[in-house]
């Protein structure tokens, strides 16, 4: 019999509602609730990147990064809405999770809010990473393409949710 490999899966609870909740439209600008399963057995940590390649943002390395969440321990399998990264601990209670820089130059979550009449597609990507993945810092500001190029050898699996929003 053949080996059956599970595929890393990412689920966003109410992802469409999340897209409607930008602060400029009276929303709360909370990070979305997410959960995942079926990571490779050798996963040591995760990274989460949310970015947008729709103009005025650029593509690839010039995408607008809405959130970088790095050094998530392999024991973590979900994020609550408006998560405090310090609560994402390993089995010993230690947290090395950091939020990298966003397009706004901040170390926090910058919710989606496209300009009037301009549909934007947002990419929510979770990466399962190997034990030799370097620890990321608050100074890291990586788009999906930059992360995938820099850490290709450390990515064990990845999964993506996309959502398009216009107003």
PDB file of C-alpha atoms in Angstrom, residues 49 51 53 59-63 127 142-151:
ATOM      1  CA  UNK A  49       2.001  36.419   6.067  1.00  0.00           C
ATOM      2  CA  UNK A  51      -0.266  40.655   1.858  1.00  0.00           C
ATOM      3  CA  UNK A  53      -0.500  42.823  -4.621  1.00  0.00           C
ATOM      4  CA  UNK A  59       3.697  42.631  -6.944  1.00  0.00           C
ATOM      5  CA  UNK A  60       6.158  40.136  -5.488  1.00  0.00           C
ATOM      6  CA  UNK A  61       8.674  41.991  -3.275  1.00  0.00           C
ATOM      7  CA  UNK A  62       6.638  45.204  -3.572  1.00  0.00           C
ATOM      8  CA  UNK A  63       3.366  43.792  -2.216  1.00  0.00           C
ATOM      9  CA  UNK A 127       4.114  28.245   6.235  1.00  0.00           C
ATOM     10  CA  UNK A 142       8.747  40.121   4.155  1.00  0.00           C
ATOM     11  CA  UNK A 143       6.179  39.637   1.429  1.00  0.00           C
ATOM     12  CA  UNK A 144       5.174  36.118   0.433  1.00  0.00           C
ATOM     13  CA  UNK A 145       7.573  36.122  -2.509  1.00  0.00           C
ATOM     14  CA  UNK A 146      10.495  37.400  -0.411  1.00  0.00           C
ATOM     15  CA  UNK A 147       9.848  34.832   2.323  1.00  0.00           C
ATOM     16  CA  UNK A 148       9.526  31.971  -0.155  1.00  0.00           C
ATOM     17  CA  UNK A 149      12.736  32.977  -1.933  1.00  0.00           C
ATOM     18  CA  UNK A 150      14.771  33.501   1.246  1.00  0.00           C
ATOM     19  CA  UNK A 151      13.559  30.405   3.104  1.00  0.00           C
TER      20      UNK A 151
END
